[in-house]
């Protein structure tokens, strides 16, 4: 019996409703016209020194032909100013990653929302000869138990991660474009992914790949002789989870304080409502600024008695 392979939907960034519906159905899509050529070229330029200075990986996570630029938000001003705080990304993470819960504080019901933060941001530059990764889910780091939703349809809130990848060059089957199984975000944790079920998410420069953390995918093999496949990636998780990349140790206080408030927030330098992440009863930014407080109060005003 032949296996039916779903195609990746390609949707212009102006059609936000269709993008959301594609992610609900397939767990992924390619966003057309996400960015522009000038911005991509600038990010490629800003990351190049770090990529060229990187050392080969000896484990199983990356092929040894891969070079990386970690701490991407800290190292690329263009990424900070444009991509990581892009309003479309924020809208998608608010739908698929943010977590809102209600509970009683005394006899008063309170509602809290923990907004998504960037768990890791990294550039991947995969060279000729690199083998394909094994199919995997990125949310393995957060120990997610996936229930079978193939019969019921996707329930928003089932995933704790959303990933966005912006190509620095055109990605093709030959140079290692991402392999993915659309619809696999619906699978239970017991179902085995097969490469025969995967399709290739080829992208043009200015596109972006977006997927849920529960989608099975893998970096493809680079079978070219002289092409490098560059992808700039941003991985968002729930605000009360521990970030994969310890961004707090990767940047100085002076660097962080020079970032915009939106960047500081998405990189985890504000609290996750109501109380996660304080430093000596101060917010991380108050701590970095060296503020001395005369008194302390609730971090989230919504939990104050009414």
PDB file of C-alpha atoms in Angstrom:
ATOM      1  CA  UNK A   1       0.000   0.000   0.000  1.00  0.00           C
ATOM      2  CA  UNK A   2       1.445   3.346  -1.077  1.00  0.00           C
ATOM      3  CA  UNK A   3       2.034   5.976   1.587  1.00  0.00           C
ATOM      4  CA  UNK A   4       0.364   9.292   0.908  1.00  0.00           C
ATOM      5  CA  UNK A   5       2.814  12.124   1.621  1.00  0.00           C
ATOM      6  CA  UNK A   6       1.332  15.505   2.505  1.00  0.00           C
ATOM      7  CA  UNK A   7       2.803  18.590   0.874  1.00  0.00           C
ATOM      8  CA  UNK A   8       3.945  21.573   2.913  1.00  0.00           C
ATOM      9  CA  UNK A   9       1.610  24.540   2.491  1.00  0.00           C
ATOM     10  CA  UNK A  10       3.163  27.793   1.248  1.00  0.00           C
ATOM     11  CA  UNK A  11       1.273  30.889   2.372  1.00  0.00           C
ATOM     12  CA  UNK A  12       2.021  34.598   2.073  1.00  0.00           C
ATOM     13  CA  UNK A  13       2.657  36.346   5.385  1.00  0.00           C
ATOM     14  CA  UNK A  14      -0.262  38.688   4.703  1.00  0.00           C
ATOM     15  CA  UNK A  15      -2.707  35.778   5.084  1.00  0.00           C
ATOM     16  CA  UNK A  16      -2.364  35.208   8.823  1.00  0.00           C
ATOM     17  CA  UNK A  17      -5.601  33.259   9.108  1.00  0.00           C
ATOM     18  CA  UNK A  18      -4.449  30.706   6.538  1.00  0.00           C
ATOM     19  CA  UNK A  19      -1.079  30.378   8.281  1.00  0.00           C
ATOM     20  CA  UNK A  20      -2.781  29.582  11.586  1.00  0.00           C
ATOM     21  CA  UNK A  21      -5.072  27.046   9.909  1.00  0.00           C
ATOM     22  CA  UNK A  22      -2.117  25.368   8.203  1.00  0.00           C
ATOM     23  CA  UNK A  23      -0.300  24.982  11.518  1.00  0.00           C
ATOM     24  CA  UNK A  24      -3.430  23.591  13.144  1.00  0.00           C
ATOM     25  CA  UNK A  25      -3.843  21.014  10.373  1.00  0.00           C
ATOM     26  CA  UNK A  26      -0.244  20.179   9.455  1.00  0.00           C
ATOM     27  CA  UNK A  27       1.856  21.424  12.381  1.00  0.00           C
ATOM     28  CA  UNK A  28       3.936  23.473   9.945  1.00  0.00           C
ATOM     29  CA  UNK A  29       3.991  25.696   6.871  1.00  0.00           C
ATOM     30  CA  UNK A  30       6.278  27.888   4.797  1.00  0.00           C
ATOM     31  CA  UNK A  31       5.605  31.606   5.108  1.00  0.00           C
ATOM     32  CA  UNK A  32       6.231  33.405   1.828  1.00  0.00           C
ATOM     33  CA  UNK A  33       7.618  36.961   1.869  1.00  0.00           C
ATOM     34  CA  UNK A  34       8.443  36.727   5.558  1.00  0.00           C
ATOM     35  CA  UNK A  35      11.434  39.024   5.129  1.00  0.00           C
ATOM     36  CA  UNK A  36      13.493  40.736   2.397  1.00  0.00           C
ATOM     37  CA  UNK A  37      16.782  40.047   0.641  1.00  0.00           C
ATOM     38  CA  UNK A  38      18.621  42.983   2.239  1.00  0.00           C
ATOM     39  CA  UNK A  39      17.782  41.809   5.756  1.00  0.00           C
ATOM     40  CA  UNK A  40      18.828  38.221   5.030  1.00  0.00           C
ATOM     41  CA  UNK A  41      22.136  39.419   3.558  1.00  0.00           C
ATOM     42  CA  UNK A  42      22.795  41.528   6.644  1.00  0.00           C
ATOM     43  CA  UNK A  43      22.162  38.624   9.027  1.00  0.00           C
ATOM     44  CA  UNK A  44      24.411  36.379   6.915  1.00  0.00           C
ATOM     45  CA  UNK A  45      27.135  39.006   7.206  1.00  0.00           C
ATOM     46  CA  UNK A  46      26.719  39.440  10.961  1.00  0.00           C
ATOM     47  CA  UNK A  47      26.887  35.708  11.658  1.00  0.00           C
ATOM     48  CA  UNK A  48      29.708  34.821   9.277  1.00  0.00           C
ATOM     49  CA  UNK A  49      32.645  35.495  11.686  1.00  0.00           C
ATOM     50  CA  UNK A  50      31.121  33.235  14.342  1.00  0.00           C
ATOM     51  CA  UNK A  51      30.315  30.483  11.835  1.00  0.00           C
ATOM     52  CA  UNK A  52      33.863  30.500  10.498  1.00  0.00           C
ATOM     53  CA  UNK A  53      35.291  30.309  14.031  1.00  0.00           C
ATOM     54  CA  UNK A  54      33.089  27.362  15.061  1.00  0.00           C
ATOM     55  CA  UNK A  55      34.546  23.932  15.771  1.00  0.00           C
ATOM     56  CA  UNK A  56      33.299  20.556  14.441  1.00  0.00           C
ATOM     57  CA  UNK A  57      30.647  18.692  16.430  1.00  0.00           C
ATOM     58  CA  UNK A  58      31.683  15.196  17.536  1.00  0.00           C
ATOM     59  CA  UNK A  59      28.328  13.959  18.859  1.00  0.00           C
ATOM     60  CA  UNK A  60      25.151  12.789  17.164  1.00  0.00           C
ATOM     61  CA  UNK A  61      23.104  15.978  17.326  1.00  0.00           C
ATOM     62  CA  UNK A  62      24.777  17.703  14.341  1.00  0.00           C
ATOM     63  CA  UNK A  63      26.743  16.340  11.378  1.00  0.00           C
ATOM     64  CA  UNK A  64      30.452  17.225  11.760  1.00  0.00           C
ATOM     65  CA  UNK A  65      30.148  19.316   8.575  1.00  0.00           C
ATOM     66  CA  UNK A  66      27.847  21.733  10.427  1.00  0.00           C
ATOM     67  CA  UNK A  67      29.042  25.132  11.612  1.00  0.00           C
ATOM     68  CA  UNK A  68      26.981  27.240  13.992  1.00  0.00           C
ATOM     69  CA  UNK A  69      26.518  30.707  15.412  1.00  0.00           C
ATOM     70  CA  UNK A  70      25.054  30.397  18.902  1.00  0.00           C
ATOM     71  CA  UNK A  71      23.658  33.338  20.898  1.00  0.00           C
ATOM     72  CA  UNK A  72      22.186  34.593  17.619  1.00  0.00           C
ATOM     73  CA  UNK A  73      20.033  37.287  19.210  1.00  0.00           C
ATOM     74  CA  UNK A  74      22.975  38.640  21.177  1.00  0.00           C
ATOM     75  CA  UNK A  75      25.332  38.616  18.205  1.00  0.00           C
ATOM     76  CA  UNK A  76      23.116  39.903  15.393  1.00  0.00           C
ATOM     77  CA  UNK A  77      21.598  43.370  15.772  1.00  0.00           C
ATOM     78  CA  UNK A  78      19.455  42.753  12.696  1.00  0.00           C
ATOM     79  CA  UNK A  79      17.969  39.631  14.249  1.00  0.00           C
ATOM     80  CA  UNK A  80      17.224  41.577  17.448  1.00  0.00           C
ATOM     81  CA  UNK A  81      15.657  44.498  15.660  1.00  0.00           C
ATOM     82  CA  UNK A  82      13.598  42.581  13.113  1.00  0.00           C
ATOM     83  CA  UNK A  83      13.101  38.848  13.292  1.00  0.00           C
ATOM     84  CA  UNK A  84      12.909  37.757  16.923  1.00  0.00           C
ATOM     85  CA  UNK A  85      10.276  40.419  17.665  1.00  0.00           C
ATOM     86  CA  UNK A  86       8.447  40.185  14.339  1.00  0.00           C
ATOM     87  CA  UNK A  87       4.734  40.778  15.042  1.00  0.00           C
ATOM     88  CA  UNK A  88       3.682  37.731  12.999  1.00  0.00           C
ATOM     89  CA  UNK A  89       5.920  35.454  15.076  1.00  0.00           C
ATOM     90  CA  UNK A  90       4.528  36.982  18.247  1.00  0.00           C
ATOM     91  CA  UNK A  91       0.966  36.374  17.044  1.00  0.00           C
ATOM     92  CA  UNK A  92       1.720  32.730  16.296  1.00  0.00           C
ATOM     93  CA  UNK A  93       3.481  32.084  19.598  1.00  0.00           C
ATOM     94  CA  UNK A  94       0.587  33.729  21.436  1.00  0.00           C
ATOM     95  CA  UNK A  95      -1.797  31.236  19.824  1.00  0.00           C
ATOM     96  CA  UNK A  96       0.289  28.080  20.068  1.00  0.00           C
ATOM     97  CA  UNK A  97       2.758  28.554  22.955  1.00  0.00           C
ATOM     98  CA  UNK A  98       1.425  31.068  25.500  1.00  0.00           C
ATOM     99  CA  UNK A  99      -0.222  29.446  28.502  1.00  0.00           C
ATOM    100  CA  UNK A 100      -3.223  30.981  30.317  1.00  0.00           C
ATOM    101  CA  UNK A 101      -4.654  29.452  33.487  1.00  0.00           C
ATOM    102  CA  UNK A 102      -7.104  30.550  36.171  1.00  0.00           C
ATOM    103  CA  UNK A 103      -7.206  29.660  39.848  1.00  0.00           C
ATOM    104  CA  UNK A 104      -8.491  30.980  43.137  1.00  0.00           C
ATOM    105  CA  UNK A 105      -6.353  33.146  45.379  1.00  0.00           C
ATOM    106  CA  UNK A 106      -8.481  33.083  48.481  1.00  0.00           C
ATOM    107  CA  UNK A 107     -12.031  33.529  47.221  1.00  0.00           C
ATOM    108  CA  UNK A 108     -11.069  35.622  44.218  1.00  0.00           C
ATOM    109  CA  UNK A 109     -10.477  34.010  40.827  1.00  0.00           C
ATOM    110  CA  UNK A 110      -7.336  35.195  39.052  1.00  0.00           C
ATOM    111  CA  UNK A 111      -6.132  34.565  35.504  1.00  0.00           C
ATOM    112  CA  UNK A 112      -2.457  34.481  34.555  1.00  0.00           C
ATOM    113  CA  UNK A 113      -0.808  34.319  31.141  1.00  0.00           C
ATOM    114  CA  UNK A 114       2.771  33.161  30.687  1.00  0.00           C
ATOM    115  CA  UNK A 115       4.009  34.494  27.348  1.00  0.00           C
ATOM    116  CA  UNK A 116       6.409  32.586  25.107  1.00  0.00           C
ATOM    117  CA  UNK A 117      10.127  33.316  25.280  1.00  0.00           C
ATOM    118  CA  UNK A 118      12.997  32.406  22.988  1.00  0.00           C
ATOM    119  CA  UNK A 119      14.504  29.146  24.187  1.00  0.00           C
ATOM    120  CA  UNK A 120      17.403  29.147  21.747  1.00  0.00           C
ATOM    121  CA  UNK A 121      18.446  31.108  18.663  1.00  0.00           C
ATOM    122  CA  UNK A 122      21.150  29.764  16.381  1.00  0.00           C
ATOM    123  CA  UNK A 123      22.446  29.837  12.822  1.00  0.00           C
ATOM    124  CA  UNK A 124      23.178  26.473  11.186  1.00  0.00           C
ATOM    125  CA  UNK A 125      25.569  26.289   8.213  1.00  0.00           C
ATOM    126  CA  UNK A 126      25.595  22.752   6.815  1.00  0.00           C
ATOM    127  CA  UNK A 127      28.327  21.833   4.375  1.00  0.00           C
ATOM    128  CA  UNK A 128      28.796  19.302   1.572  1.00  0.00           C
ATOM    129  CA  UNK A 129      28.852  15.685   2.687  1.00  0.00           C
ATOM    130  CA  UNK A 130      26.706  16.190   5.780  1.00  0.00           C
ATOM    131  CA  UNK A 131      24.380  13.285   6.492  1.00  0.00           C
ATOM    132  CA  UNK A 132      20.712  13.783   7.290  1.00  0.00           C
ATOM    133  CA  UNK A 133      19.592  13.963  10.888  1.00  0.00           C
ATOM    134  CA  UNK A 134      17.273  11.320  12.263  1.00  0.00           C
ATOM    135  CA  UNK A 135      13.617  12.350  12.394  1.00  0.00           C
ATOM    136  CA  UNK A 136      12.864  13.862  15.778  1.00  0.00           C
ATOM    137  CA  UNK A 137      10.653  16.221  17.767  1.00  0.00           C
ATOM    138  CA  UNK A 138      12.314  19.317  19.195  1.00  0.00           C
ATOM    139  CA  UNK A 139      10.152  19.287  22.302  1.00  0.00           C
ATOM    140  CA  UNK A 140      11.975  16.188  23.554  1.00  0.00           C
ATOM    141  CA  UNK A 141      13.931  18.557  25.826  1.00  0.00           C
ATOM    142  CA  UNK A 142      10.713  19.387  27.660  1.00  0.00           C
ATOM    143  CA  UNK A 143       9.588  15.753  28.114  1.00  0.00           C
ATOM    144  CA  UNK A 144       6.218  16.198  26.406  1.00  0.00           C
ATOM    145  CA  UNK A 145       3.872  13.198  26.408  1.00  0.00           C
ATOM    146  CA  UNK A 146       1.972  13.444  23.120  1.00  0.00           C
ATOM    147  CA  UNK A 147      -1.527  11.989  22.947  1.00  0.00           C
ATOM    148  CA  UNK A 148      -3.026  10.684  19.723  1.00  0.00           C
ATOM    149  CA  UNK A 149      -5.082  13.463  18.101  1.00  0.00           C
ATOM    150  CA  UNK A 150      -5.409  11.983  14.638  1.00  0.00           C
ATOM    151  CA  UNK A 151      -9.117  11.292  15.141  1.00  0.00           C
ATOM    152  CA  UNK A 152     -10.075  14.381  17.124  1.00  0.00           C
ATOM    153  CA  UNK A 153      -7.996  17.024  15.373  1.00  0.00           C
ATOM    154  CA  UNK A 154      -5.401  19.262  16.944  1.00  0.00           C
ATOM    155  CA  UNK A 155      -6.096  20.829  20.298  1.00  0.00           C
ATOM    156  CA  UNK A 156      -4.327  24.219  20.678  1.00  0.00           C
ATOM    157  CA  UNK A 157      -2.196  24.148  23.786  1.00  0.00           C
ATOM    158  CA  UNK A 158      -0.912  20.635  23.147  1.00  0.00           C
ATOM    159  CA  UNK A 159       2.499  21.935  22.150  1.00  0.00           C
ATOM    160  CA  UNK A 160       4.971  23.830  24.302  1.00  0.00           C
ATOM    161  CA  UNK A 161       7.294  24.974  21.501  1.00  0.00           C
ATOM    162  CA  UNK A 162       7.201  26.716  18.142  1.00  0.00           C
ATOM    163  CA  UNK A 163      10.199  27.021  15.837  1.00  0.00           C
ATOM    164  CA  UNK A 164      10.939  29.461  13.010  1.00  0.00           C
ATOM    165  CA  UNK A 165      13.739  28.999  10.467  1.00  0.00           C
ATOM    166  CA  UNK A 166      14.796  31.674   7.972  1.00  0.00           C
ATOM    167  CA  UNK A 167      17.061  30.520   5.114  1.00  0.00           C
ATOM    168  CA  UNK A 168      20.221  32.460   4.354  1.00  0.00           C
ATOM    169  CA  UNK A 169      20.371  30.779   0.927  1.00  0.00           C
ATOM    170  CA  UNK A 170      17.866  28.890  -1.181  1.00  0.00           C
ATOM    171  CA  UNK A 171      17.375  25.487   0.422  1.00  0.00           C
ATOM    172  CA  UNK A 172      16.901  22.440  -1.798  1.00  0.00           C
ATOM    173  CA  UNK A 173      16.758  18.685  -1.484  1.00  0.00           C
ATOM    174  CA  UNK A 174      20.360  18.577  -2.718  1.00  0.00           C
ATOM    175  CA  UNK A 175      21.828  20.976  -0.139  1.00  0.00           C
ATOM    176  CA  UNK A 176      19.897  19.582   2.803  1.00  0.00           C
ATOM    177  CA  UNK A 177      16.528  21.291   3.063  1.00  0.00           C
ATOM    178  CA  UNK A 178      14.454  20.318   6.087  1.00  0.00           C
ATOM    179  CA  UNK A 179      12.612  17.002   5.944  1.00  0.00           C
ATOM    180  CA  UNK A 180       9.240  17.017   7.680  1.00  0.00           C
ATOM    181  CA  UNK A 181       6.119  14.925   8.157  1.00  0.00           C
ATOM    182  CA  UNK A 182       3.112  17.275   7.976  1.00  0.00           C
ATOM    183  CA  UNK A 183       0.451  16.129  10.392  1.00  0.00           C
ATOM    184  CA  UNK A 184       2.847  14.276  12.697  1.00  0.00           C
ATOM    185  CA  UNK A 185       2.134  16.821  15.469  1.00  0.00           C
ATOM    186  CA  UNK A 186      -1.082  14.799  15.893  1.00  0.00           C
ATOM    187  CA  UNK A 187       0.712  11.531  16.556  1.00  0.00           C
ATOM    188  CA  UNK A 188       1.037   9.844  19.917  1.00  0.00           C
ATOM    189  CA  UNK A 189       4.442   9.426  21.525  1.00  0.00           C
ATOM    190  CA  UNK A 190       4.328   5.721  20.609  1.00  0.00           C
ATOM    191  CA  UNK A 191       4.135   6.123  16.835  1.00  0.00           C
ATOM    192  CA  UNK A 192       7.416   5.671  14.960  1.00  0.00           C
ATOM    193  CA  UNK A 193       8.257   8.243  12.231  1.00  0.00           C
ATOM    194  CA  UNK A 194       9.419   6.854   8.897  1.00  0.00           C
ATOM    195  CA  UNK A 195      11.553   8.681   6.325  1.00  0.00           C
ATOM    196  CA  UNK A 196       9.189   7.348   3.672  1.00  0.00           C
ATOM    197  CA  UNK A 197       6.492   9.602   5.191  1.00  0.00           C
ATOM    198  CA  UNK A 198       8.595  12.780   5.016  1.00  0.00           C
ATOM    199  CA  UNK A 199       8.534  15.541   2.440  1.00  0.00           C
ATOM    200  CA  UNK A 200      11.146  18.192   1.651  1.00  0.00           C
ATOM    201  CA  UNK A 201      10.524  21.790   2.751  1.00  0.00           C
ATOM    202  CA  UNK A 202      12.508  23.622   0.096  1.00  0.00           C
ATOM    203  CA  UNK A 203      12.617  27.391   0.598  1.00  0.00           C
ATOM    204  CA  UNK A 204      13.542  30.533  -1.258  1.00  0.00           C
ATOM    205  CA  UNK A 205      15.454  33.337   0.417  1.00  0.00           C
ATOM    206  CA  UNK A 206      12.848  35.634   2.132  1.00  0.00           C
ATOM    207  CA  UNK A 207      10.734  32.572   3.122  1.00  0.00           C
ATOM    208  CA  UNK A 208      10.400  31.251   6.667  1.00  0.00           C
ATOM    209  CA  UNK A 209       9.662  27.761   7.949  1.00  0.00           C
ATOM    210  CA  UNK A 210       7.417  27.539  11.010  1.00  0.00           C
ATOM    211  CA  UNK A 211       6.597  24.358  12.901  1.00  0.00           C
ATOM    212  CA  UNK A 212       5.326  23.151  16.239  1.00  0.00           C
ATOM    213  CA  UNK A 213       7.687  21.438  18.645  1.00  0.00           C
ATOM    214  CA  UNK A 214       5.738  18.185  18.267  1.00  0.00           C
ATOM    215  CA  UNK A 215       6.321  17.903  14.504  1.00  0.00           C
ATOM    216  CA  UNK A 216       8.677  15.184  13.301  1.00  0.00           C
ATOM    217  CA  UNK A 217      11.405  16.679  11.125  1.00  0.00           C
ATOM    218  CA  UNK A 218      15.128  16.470  10.368  1.00  0.00           C
ATOM    219  CA  UNK A 219      17.869  18.385   8.635  1.00  0.00           C
ATOM    220  CA  UNK A 220      18.414  16.848   5.216  1.00  0.00           C
ATOM    221  CA  UNK A 221      21.648  15.461   3.768  1.00  0.00           C
ATOM    222  CA  UNK A 222      23.847  17.855   1.812  1.00  0.00           C
ATOM    223  CA  UNK A 223      24.784  15.866  -1.280  1.00  0.00           C
ATOM    224  CA  UNK A 224      26.275  18.818  -3.179  1.00  0.00           C
ATOM    225  CA  UNK A 225      29.981  19.343  -3.772  1.00  0.00           C
ATOM    226  CA  UNK A 226      30.226  23.030  -2.950  1.00  0.00           C
ATOM    227  CA  UNK A 227      26.982  24.410  -1.460  1.00  0.00           C
ATOM    228  CA  UNK A 228      26.466  25.427   2.168  1.00  0.00           C
ATOM    229  CA  UNK A 229      22.929  25.482   3.520  1.00  0.00           C
ATOM    230  CA  UNK A 230      22.480  28.377   5.945  1.00  0.00           C
ATOM    231  CA  UNK A 231      19.449  28.564   8.236  1.00  0.00           C
ATOM    232  CA  UNK A 232      18.821  31.104  10.991  1.00  0.00           C
ATOM    233  CA  UNK A 233      16.638  29.530  13.676  1.00  0.00           C
ATOM    234  CA  UNK A 234      14.526  30.770  16.590  1.00  0.00           C
ATOM    235  CA  UNK A 235      12.972  28.283  18.995  1.00  0.00           C
ATOM    236  CA  UNK A 236      10.268  29.555  21.349  1.00  0.00           C
ATOM    237  CA  UNK A 237       9.005  27.819  24.476  1.00  0.00           C
ATOM    238  CA  UNK A 238       6.614  28.550  27.311  1.00  0.00           C
ATOM    239  CA  UNK A 239       7.784  31.328  29.576  1.00  0.00           C
ATOM    240  CA  UNK A 240       7.922  29.227  32.717  1.00  0.00           C
ATOM    241  CA  UNK A 241      10.191  26.579  31.158  1.00  0.00           C
ATOM    242  CA  UNK A 242      13.954  26.567  31.371  1.00  0.00           C
ATOM    243  CA  UNK A 243      15.504  27.859  28.153  1.00  0.00           C
ATOM    244  CA  UNK A 244      17.669  25.474  26.139  1.00  0.00           C
ATOM    245  CA  UNK A 245      20.373  28.094  25.579  1.00  0.00           C
ATOM    246  CA  UNK A 246      21.559  29.811  28.766  1.00  0.00           C
ATOM    247  CA  UNK A 247      21.305  33.306  27.343  1.00  0.00           C
ATOM    248  CA  UNK A 248      21.844  34.870  30.775  1.00  0.00           C
ATOM    249  CA  UNK A 249      25.478  33.743  30.817  1.00  0.00           C
ATOM    250  CA  UNK A 250      26.096  34.442  27.121  1.00  0.00           C
ATOM    251  CA  UNK A 251      25.638  38.246  27.315  1.00  0.00           C
ATOM    252  CA  UNK A 252      26.815  40.921  29.714  1.00  0.00           C
ATOM    253  CA  UNK A 253      24.465  43.158  31.690  1.00  0.00           C
ATOM    254  CA  UNK A 254      25.536  46.104  29.549  1.00  0.00           C
ATOM    255  CA  UNK A 255      24.640  44.248  26.359  1.00  0.00           C
ATOM    256  CA  UNK A 256      21.234  43.191  27.640  1.00  0.00           C
ATOM    257  CA  UNK A 257      20.384  46.687  28.873  1.00  0.00           C
ATOM    258  CA  UNK A 258      21.140  48.049  25.389  1.00  0.00           C
ATOM    259  CA  UNK A 259      18.427  45.836  23.858  1.00  0.00           C
ATOM    260  CA  UNK A 260      14.897  47.075  23.257  1.00  0.00           C
ATOM    261  CA  UNK A 261      12.241  46.215  25.866  1.00  0.00           C
ATOM    262  CA  UNK A 262      10.581  43.824  23.396  1.00  0.00           C
ATOM    263  CA  UNK A 263      13.821  41.904  22.912  1.00  0.00           C
ATOM    264  CA  UNK A 264      14.502  41.824  26.649  1.00  0.00           C
ATOM    265  CA  UNK A 265      11.042  40.398  27.205  1.00  0.00           C
ATOM    266  CA  UNK A 266      11.169  37.686  24.546  1.00  0.00           C
ATOM    267  CA  UNK A 267      14.648  36.641  25.727  1.00  0.00           C
ATOM    268  CA  UNK A 268      13.372  35.976  29.239  1.00  0.00           C
ATOM    269  CA  UNK A 269      14.481  39.047  31.183  1.00  0.00           C
ATOM    270  CA  UNK A 270      10.990  39.734  32.484  1.00  0.00           C
ATOM    271  CA  UNK A 271       9.000  37.512  34.811  1.00  0.00           C
ATOM    272  CA  UNK A 272       6.644  34.795  33.704  1.00  0.00           C
ATOM    273  CA  UNK A 273       3.296  35.607  35.307  1.00  0.00           C
ATOM    274  CA  UNK A 274       2.755  35.448  38.148  1.00  0.00           C
ATOM    275  CA  UNK A 275       6.103  34.861  39.909  1.00  0.00           C
ATOM    276  CA  UNK A 276       8.671  32.903  37.872  1.00  0.00           C
ATOM    277  CA  UNK A 277      12.164  34.348  37.458  1.00  0.00           C
ATOM    278  CA  UNK A 278      12.721  36.960  40.172  1.00  0.00           C
ATOM    279  CA  UNK A 279      16.125  37.899  41.648  1.00  0.00           C
ATOM    280  CA  UNK A 280      16.069  38.842  45.350  1.00  0.00           C
ATOM    281  CA  UNK A 281      12.416  39.896  44.864  1.00  0.00           C
ATOM    282  CA  UNK A 282      13.349  42.111  41.932  1.00  0.00           C
ATOM    283  CA  UNK A 283      12.769  41.598  38.225  1.00  0.00           C
ATOM    284  CA  UNK A 284      15.854  40.534  36.232  1.00  0.00           C
ATOM    285  CA  UNK A 285      16.045  43.980  34.612  1.00  0.00           C
ATOM    286  CA  UNK A 286      15.828  45.748  37.958  1.00  0.00           C
ATOM    287  CA  UNK A 287      18.658  43.527  39.129  1.00  0.00           C
ATOM    288  CA  UNK A 288      20.795  44.258  36.042  1.00  0.00           C
ATOM    289  CA  UNK A 289      20.225  47.991  36.468  1.00  0.00           C
ATOM    290  CA  UNK A 290      21.309  47.763  40.091  1.00  0.00           C
ATOM    291  CA  UNK A 291      18.064  49.232  41.398  1.00  0.00           C
ATOM    292  CA  UNK A 292      17.591  49.415  45.157  1.00  0.00           C
ATOM    293  CA  UNK A 293      13.957  49.003  46.203  1.00  0.00           C
ATOM    294  CA  UNK A 294      12.542  50.445  49.423  1.00  0.00           C
ATOM    295  CA  UNK A 295       9.727  47.899  49.482  1.00  0.00           C
ATOM    296  CA  UNK A 296       8.563  44.791  47.663  1.00  0.00           C
ATOM    297  CA  UNK A 297       5.180  43.947  46.179  1.00  0.00           C
ATOM    298  CA  UNK A 298       3.384  41.428  44.002  1.00  0.00           C
ATOM    299  CA  UNK A 299       5.003  41.015  40.605  1.00  0.00           C
ATOM    300  CA  UNK A 300       1.658  40.551  38.863  1.00  0.00           C
ATOM    301  CA  UNK A 301      -0.816  43.239  40.017  1.00  0.00           C
ATOM    302  CA  UNK A 302      -3.727  41.036  38.939  1.00  0.00           C
ATOM    303  CA  UNK A 303      -3.228  38.823  41.982  1.00  0.00           C
ATOM    304  CA  UNK A 304      -3.688  41.667  44.470  1.00  0.00           C
ATOM    305  CA  UNK A 305      -6.797  41.435  46.652  1.00  0.00           C
ATOM    306  CA  UNK A 306      -9.825  43.238  45.279  1.00  0.00           C
TER     307      UNK A 306
END
